[in-house]
Coordinates of N, CA and C and ligand atoms in Angstrom, one line a residue:
M1 N 105.6 96.5 70.6 CA 105.1 97.5 71.6 C 103.6 97.2 72.4
L2 N 103.9 96.6 73.9 CA 102.6 96.0 74.5 C 101.7 97.2 74.5
N3 N 100.5 96.9 74.0 CA 99.1 97.9 74.0 C 98.9 98.0 75.6
E4 N 98.5 99.1 76.7 CA 98.4 99.6 78.0 C 97.5 98.0 78.5
K5 N 96.3 97.9 78.0 CA 95.8 96.4 78.9 C 96.6 95.6 79.0
M6 N 97.3 94.9 78.2 CA 98.4 93.9 78.3 C 99.4 94.5 79.1
L7 N 100.1 96.0 78.6 CA 101.2 95.8 80.2 C 100.5 96.3 81.3
N8 N 99.6 96.7 81.7 CA 98.6 96.4 82.7 C 98.3 95.1 83.6
A9 N 98.1 94.2 82.3 CA 97.6 92.8 83.2 C 98.9 92.2 83.3
I10 N 100.0 92.4 82.5 CA 101.3 91.7 82.7 C 101.8 92.2 84.2
N11 N 101.6 93.4 84.5 CA 102.4 94.5 85.4 C 101.7 93.6 86.8
K12 N 100.6 93.5 86.8 CA 100.2 92.8 87.5 C 100.0 91.4 88.1
Q13 N 100.4 90.3 86.8 CA 100.7 88.8 86.9 C 102.4 88.9 87.8
I14 N 103.2 90.0 87.4 CA 104.6 89.9 87.9 C 103.8 90.3 89.3
N15 N 103.2 90.8 89.8 CA 103.0 90.6 91.6 C 102.1 89.7 91.5
A16 N 101.3 89.0 91.2 CA 101.0 87.5 91.4 C 102.2 86.6 92.1
E17 N 103.0 86.4 90.7 CA 103.9 85.8 90.7 C 104.9 85.8 92.4
M18 N 105.2 87.3 92.4 CA 106.0 87.5 93.3 C 104.9 86.9 94.1
Y19 N 103.8 86.9 94.6 CA 103.3 86.9 95.5 C 103.0 85.0 95.9
S20 N 102.9 84.4 95.1 CA 103.2 83.2 94.7 C 104.8 82.6 95.6
A21 N 105.6 83.3 95.0 CA 106.7 83.1 95.9 C 106.7 83.5 97.0
Y22 N 106.2 84.5 97.6 CA 106.0 84.9 99.0 C 105.4 83.9 99.9
L23 N 104.1 83.4 99.6 CA 103.8 82.6 99.4 C 104.3 80.8 100.1
Y24 N 105.0 81.0 99.1 CA 105.9 79.6 99.4 C 106.9 79.7 100.1
L25 N 107.4 80.7 100.2 CA 108.8 80.8 101.3 C 108.1 80.7 102.7
S26 N 107.0 81.8 103.1 CA 106.3 81.7 104.2 C 106.0 79.6 104.7
M27 N 105.8 79.1 103.4 CA 105.2 77.6 103.9 C 106.3 76.9 104.0
E28 N 107.2 77.3 103.3 CA 108.6 77.0 103.6 C 109.1 76.9 105.2
A29 N 109.0 78.5 105.4 CA 109.3 78.7 107.2 C 108.9 78.1 108.0
H30 N 106.9 77.8 107.9 CA 106.0 76.8 108.4 C 106.8 75.7 108.4
F31 N 107.2 74.7 107.5 CA 107.8 73.6 107.4 C 109.0 73.3 108.5
Q32 N 109.6 74.3 108.1 CA 111.0 74.6 109.0 C 110.8 74.6 110.6
S33 N 110.0 75.5 110.9 CA 109.6 75.2 112.3 C 109.1 74.7 113.1
I34 N 108.4 73.3 111.9 CA 107.6 71.7 112.7 C 108.8 70.9 112.2
S35 N 110.4 71.3 111.7 CA 111.2 70.2 111.4 C 110.8 69.0 110.6
L36 N 110.2 69.3 109.3 CA 110.1 68.9 108.3 C 111.0 69.7 106.9
K37 N 112.5 69.3 107.3 CA 113.8 70.1 106.2 C 112.7 69.6 105.0
G38 N 112.6 68.4 104.1 CA 112.3 68.3 103.2 C 111.3 68.9 102.3
F39 N 110.0 69.1 103.2 CA 108.7 69.8 102.9 C 109.4 71.1 102.5
A40 N 109.8 71.7 103.3 CA 110.9 72.7 103.4 C 111.2 72.8 102.3
N41 N 112.7 72.3 102.3 CA 113.7 72.3 100.7 C 112.2 72.2 99.4
W42 N 111.3 71.5 99.5 CA 110.5 71.5 97.9 C 109.9 72.7 98.0
M43 N 109.3 73.4 99.0 CA 108.8 75.1 99.1 C 109.9 76.1 98.5
R44 N 111.3 75.5 99.0 CA 112.1 77.1 98.8 C 112.1 76.9 97.3
A45 N 112.2 75.2 96.8 CA 112.9 74.9 95.3 C 111.5 76.2 94.5
Q46 N 109.9 75.7 95.0 CA 108.9 76.1 94.5 C 109.1 78.1 94.1
A47 N 109.2 78.2 95.3 CA 109.5 80.0 96.0 C 110.4 80.6 94.6
Q48 N 111.5 79.8 94.5 CA 112.4 79.9 93.3 C 111.9 80.1 92.0
E49 N 111.2 78.9 91.8 CA 110.8 78.5 90.8 C 109.3 80.2 90.2
E50 N 108.9 80.0 91.6 CA 108.1 81.4 91.5 C 108.9 82.7 91.0
M51 N 109.6 83.2 92.0 CA 110.8 83.9 91.1 C 110.8 84.2 89.8
M52 N 111.4 83.1 89.4 CA 111.9 82.9 88.2 C 110.7 83.3 87.0
H53 N 109.7 82.7 87.2 CA 108.0 83.2 86.7 C 108.1 84.6 86.5
A54 N 108.2 85.7 87.8 CA 108.1 86.4 87.6 C 109.3 87.3 86.8
M55 N 110.5 86.7 87.2 CA 111.4 87.0 86.4 C 111.3 87.4 84.5
K56 N 110.6 86.2 84.0 CA 110.0 86.3 82.8 C 109.5 87.3 82.0
F57 N 108.3 87.5 83.1 CA 107.4 88.5 82.7 C 108.0 89.8 82.6
Y58 N 108.6 90.0 83.6 CA 109.5 91.2 83.9 C 110.4 91.3 82.5
D59 N 111.1 90.5 82.0 CA 112.1 91.0 81.2 C 111.2 90.7 79.2
Y60 N 110.0 90.0 79.5 CA 109.0 90.2 78.3 C 108.4 91.8 78.2
V61 N 108.5 91.8 79.4 CA 107.9 93.7 79.6 C 108.9 95.0 78.7
Y62 N 109.9 94.7 79.3 CA 111.3 95.3 78.8 C 111.6 95.3 77.3
E63 N 111.1 93.8 76.7 CA 111.5 93.2 75.1 C 110.5 93.7 74.6
R64 N 109.3 94.0 75.0 CA 108.2 94.8 74.1 C 107.8 96.2 74.5
G65 N 109.0 96.8 74.6 CA 109.0 97.9 75.4 C 108.3 99.0 76.2
G66 N 107.8 97.8 77.2 CA 107.2 98.7 78.5 C 108.2 99.1 79.4
T67 N 107.5 99.2 80.4 CA 107.9 99.4 81.8 C 107.4 98.8 82.9
V68 N 107.9 97.9 83.3 CA 107.4 97.5 84.8 C 107.1 98.3 86.2
T69 N 106.1 97.9 86.8 CA 105.7 98.5 87.7 C 105.3 97.6 88.7
L70 N 105.9 98.2 90.2 CA 105.9 97.2 91.0 C 105.0 97.8 91.9
E71 N 104.3 96.7 92.4 CA 103.0 97.1 93.8 C 103.8 96.0 95.1
A72 N 102.8 96.9 96.0 CA 102.8 96.4 97.2 C 102.5 94.7 97.0
I73 N 103.2 93.8 97.7 CA 103.0 92.2 98.1 C 102.2 92.0 99.1
D74 N 101.1 91.0 99.1 CA 100.1 91.1 100.2 C 100.7 89.9 101.0
K75 N 100.6 90.1 102.4 CA 101.4 89.2 103.5 C 100.4 88.1 103.1
P76 N 101.2 86.8 103.0 CA 101.1 85.5 102.9 C 100.4 84.9 104.3
E77 N 99.3 83.5 104.5 CA 99.4 83.5 106.0 C 100.7 82.8 106.3
T78 N 100.3 82.7 107.5 CA 101.7 81.6 107.5 C 102.1 80.4 108.4
T79 N 100.5 80.0 109.1 CA 100.2 78.3 109.5 C 99.3 78.2 108.9
W80 N 99.4 76.5 109.2 CA 98.9 75.6 108.7 C 98.8 74.4 109.8
E81 N 97.6 73.7 109.2 CA 97.3 72.8 110.4 C 97.7 71.3 110.2
S82 N 98.1 71.1 109.1 CA 99.0 69.9 109.1 C 99.2 70.2 107.2
P83 N 100.9 69.1 106.9 CA 101.4 69.1 105.6 C 100.5 69.2 104.6
L84 N 99.0 68.2 105.1 CA 98.2 68.2 103.9 C 97.0 69.1 103.6
A85 N 96.9 70.3 104.9 CA 96.4 71.8 104.6 C 97.2 71.9 103.9
V86 N 98.7 72.4 103.9 CA 99.9 73.3 103.2 C 99.4 72.9 101.6
F87 N 99.4 71.5 101.0 CA 99.4 71.1 100.0 C 98.1 71.3 99.5
E88 N 97.0 71.3 99.9 CA 95.6 71.4 99.3 C 95.8 73.1 99.1
A89 N 96.2 74.1 100.3 CA 96.4 75.1 99.8 C 97.1 75.7 98.8
V90 N 98.4 74.9 98.3 CA 99.5 75.0 96.7 C 98.4 74.8 95.8
L91 N 97.5 73.7 95.9 CA 97.0 73.1 94.8 C 96.0 74.3 94.4
E92 N 94.9 75.0 95.5 CA 93.8 76.1 95.4 C 94.5 77.1 95.1
H93 N 96.1 77.5 95.2 CA 96.4 78.7 94.5 C 97.2 78.7 93.5
E94 N 97.7 77.2 92.8 CA 97.7 77.0 91.8 C 96.5 77.3 90.7
K95 N 95.6 77.1 90.8 CA 94.1 77.2 90.1 C 93.8 78.5 89.8
H96 N 94.3 79.0 91.2 CA 93.5 80.6 90.6 C 94.9 80.9 89.7
V97 N 96.3 80.5 90.2 CA 96.9 81.2 88.7 C 96.9 80.5 87.5
T98 N 96.6 79.4 87.4 CA 96.0 78.8 86.0 C 95.0 80.1 85.2
R99 N 94.0 80.3 86.2 CA 93.1 81.1 85.9 C 93.5 82.5 85.2
L100 N 94.6 82.9 86.1 CA 95.1 84.4 85.9 C 95.7 84.3 84.4
I101 N 96.1 82.9 84.3 CA 97.0 82.8 83.0 C 96.0 82.4 81.5
N102 N 94.7 81.9 82.0 CA 94.2 81.8 81.3 C 93.4 83.2 80.6
D103 N 93.3 83.8 81.6 CA 92.3 85.2 81.5 C 93.4 86.0 80.6
L104 N 94.6 86.3 81.0 CA 95.9 86.6 80.4 C 95.8 86.2 78.4
V105 N 95.9 85.2 78.2 CA 95.6 84.9 77.5 C 94.5 85.2 76.5
D106 N 93.3 84.9 76.8 CA 91.9 85.6 76.4 C 91.9 87.0 76.1
L107 N 92.5 88.1 77.0 CA 93.5 89.1 76.8 C 94.3 89.6 75.6
A108 N 95.1 88.8 74.9 CA 95.9 88.7 74.4 C 95.5 88.5 73.0
I109 N 94.0 87.4 72.7 CA 93.5 87.2 71.5 C 92.8 88.2 71.6
Q110 N 92.0 88.7 72.3 CA 91.0 90.1 72.3 C 91.8 90.8 71.4
E111 N 93.1 91.3 72.0 CA 94.0 92.5 71.7 C 94.7 92.1 70.4
K112 N 94.3 91.1 69.8 CA 95.4 90.7 68.8 C 96.9 91.0 69.2
D113 N 96.9 90.6 70.3 CA 98.4 90.5 70.4 C 99.0 89.2 70.5
H114 N 99.3 89.1 69.1 CA 99.6 87.4 68.9 C 100.8 87.1 69.4
A115 N 102.2 87.9 69.5 CA 103.4 87.7 70.3 C 103.2 87.1 72.1
S116 N 102.4 87.8 72.7 CA 102.2 88.0 73.7 C 101.1 86.3 73.8
N117 N 100.2 86.1 73.0 CA 100.1 84.7 73.4 C 100.9 83.8 73.1
I118 N 101.6 83.5 72.2 CA 103.1 82.6 72.0 C 104.0 83.1 73.2
F119 N 103.8 83.9 73.9 CA 104.5 83.8 74.9 C 104.1 83.4 76.1
L120 N 102.9 83.4 76.3 CA 101.9 83.1 77.1 C 101.6 81.6 77.3
Q121 N 101.8 80.9 76.6 CA 101.9 79.3 75.9 C 102.5 78.9 76.9
W122 N 104.0 78.9 76.6 CA 104.9 78.7 77.8 C 104.6 78.3 79.6
F123 N 103.5 79.5 79.9 CA 103.0 79.4 81.1 C 101.1 78.6 81.5
V124 N 100.7 78.4 79.9 CA 99.9 77.4 80.3 C 100.5 76.4 80.3
T125 N 101.8 75.7 79.5 CA 101.9 74.3 80.0 C 102.1 74.0 81.5
E126 N 103.2 75.1 81.8 CA 103.8 75.0 83.2 C 102.8 74.8 84.0
Q127 N 101.6 75.6 83.7 CA 100.5 75.3 85.0 C 100.1 74.2 85.1
V128 N 99.9 73.1 84.2 CA 99.7 71.8 83.8 C 100.7 71.2 84.6
E129 N 101.8 71.0 84.7 CA 102.4 70.9 85.5 C 102.7 71.5 87.0
E130 N 102.4 72.3 87.0 CA 102.2 73.3 88.4 C 100.8 72.2 89.2
E131 N 99.7 72.0 88.4 CA 98.7 71.7 89.5 C 99.3 70.1 89.5
A132 N 99.9 69.8 88.6 CA 99.8 67.7 88.9 C 101.3 67.7 90.2
S133 N 101.9 68.3 89.9 CA 103.0 68.1 91.3 C 102.6 68.5 92.8
A134 N 101.5 69.8 92.8 CA 101.1 69.7 93.9 C 99.7 68.3 94.1
S135 N 99.1 67.7 93.3 CA 98.0 66.9 93.4 C 99.1 65.6 93.4
E136 N 100.3 65.0 93.3 CA 101.0 64.3 93.3 C 101.6 63.8 95.0
V137 N 101.6 65.3 95.3 CA 101.8 65.4 97.1 C 101.1 65.3 97.9
I138 N 99.5 65.5 97.3 CA 98.2 65.1 98.2 C 97.9 64.3 97.9
D139 N 98.0 63.8 96.9 CA 97.6 61.6 97.0 C 98.7 61.4 97.7
K140 N 100.0 61.6 98.2 CA 101.2 60.7 98.9 C 100.4 61.0 100.3
L141 N 100.2 62.2 100.8 CA 99.8 62.5 102.1 C 98.4 61.6 102.5
K142 N 97.7 61.7 101.5 CA 96.0 61.0 101.6 C 96.8 59.5 102.0
L143 N 97.2 58.7 100.8 CA 98.2 57.7 101.3 C 98.4 57.1 102.9
I144 N 99.1 57.5 103.2 CA 99.9 57.7 104.7 C 99.1 57.9 105.8
E145 N 98.2 58.7 105.0 CA 96.8 58.8 106.7 C 97.7 59.9 107.8
G146 N 98.7 60.9 107.6 CA 99.2 61.5 109.0 C 99.9 60.7 109.7
T147 N 100.4 59.1 109.3 CA 101.4 58.5 110.1 C 102.7 58.9 110.0
R148 N 103.2 58.9 111.2 CA 104.8 59.7 111.3 C 105.8 59.1 110.7
A149 N 105.6 57.2 110.4 CA 106.5 57.1 109.1 C 106.2 57.4 107.7
G150 N 105.2 57.6 108.0 CA 104.6 58.0 106.3 C 105.5 59.5 106.0
L151 N 105.3 60.1 107.0 CA 105.5 61.7 106.8 C 107.4 61.7 106.9
F152 N 107.7 60.9 107.3 CA 109.5 60.8 107.3 C 109.8 60.5 105.8
M153 N 108.9 59.3 105.1 CA 109.3 58.8 104.2 C 109.4 60.3 103.1
V154 N 107.9 60.9 103.1 CA 107.2 61.7 102.0 C 108.4 63.3 102.0
D155 N 108.9 63.3 103.4 CA 110.0 64.3 104.1 C 110.8 63.9 103.1
G156 N 111.5 62.9 103.0 CA 112.7 61.9 102.3 C 112.9 62.3 100.9
E157 N 111.4 62.1 100.8 CA 111.1 62.1 98.8 C 111.0 63.7 98.6
L158 N 110.8 64.8 99.2 CA 110.7 65.7 98.9 C 112.0 66.8 99.1
G159 N 113.1 66.2 99.8 CA 113.7 66.5 100.1 C 114.9 66.6 98.7
K160 N 114.8 65.6 98.2 CA 115.7 65.5 97.0 C 115.6 66.3 95.9
R161 N 114.0 67.6 96.1 CA 114.0 68.1 94.8 C 115.3 69.3 94.7
V162 N 115.5 69.8 93.4 CA 116.6 70.4 93.3 C 116.3 71.7 92.4
F163 N 115.7 72.9 92.8 CA 115.7 73.8 91.5 C 117.1 74.4 91.1
T164 N 116.8 73.9 89.5 CA 117.5 74.3 88.6 C 116.7 75.4 87.8
T165 N 117.7 76.2 86.8 CA 116.4 76.9 85.9 C 116.2 76.3 84.6
T166 N 116.9 75.4 84.5 CA 116.6 74.0 83.4 C 115.3 73.5 83.5
E167 N 115.2 73.5 85.1 CA 113.6 73.0 85.0 C 112.1 73.0 84.3
T168 N 112.8 74.7 84.2 CA 111.1 74.9 84.1 C 111.4 75.7 82.6
A169 N 112.7 75.8 82.2 CA 113.5 76.4 81.5 C 113.0 75.9 79.8
A170 N 112.1 75.0 79.3 CA 111.5 74.8 78.4 C 111.0 75.7 77.3
E171 N 112.3 77.0 76.9 CA 111.4 77.8 76.0 C 111.5 77.5 75.1
Ligands
LIG201 FE1 104.2 80.4 88.8 FE2 103.0 78.4 90.8 O1 102.8 79.6 88.8

């Protein structure tokens, strides 16, 4: 059974993961609107991954005998000034999520909730990957210095990303 503090914190995290999905879907719509289909594809896969994260927390609450409480999801931004600005926003957002996950781990330790601590370790590892993949795209976008040819090349690469539940399901 989850104690109340842990339950409330995990319910908040479900909201944060759903907001992440919403934010990346908004970025997907932005890229669609400027005809960068590969970038849009990457964002759609990212949004699907965030929904999977939300559902992992969601299912965990039930596994531990708790009740999920859903709250309103904030409105995400809808426009960015460049593809680089989008990915810099992704990295900033993922750093924020990393802090949230670390706070959850701290709480699990404080509450002596060993099961939650172990459950959260998957997310600790996942956040390393999340920050690395955003940084990788930022590096590429900096290298091409906004050239049209470079942008199309990166668009082609990002278009190859496929969301699979095994992509991050290393449980
Ligand atoms: Fe669910 Fe991108 O962290």
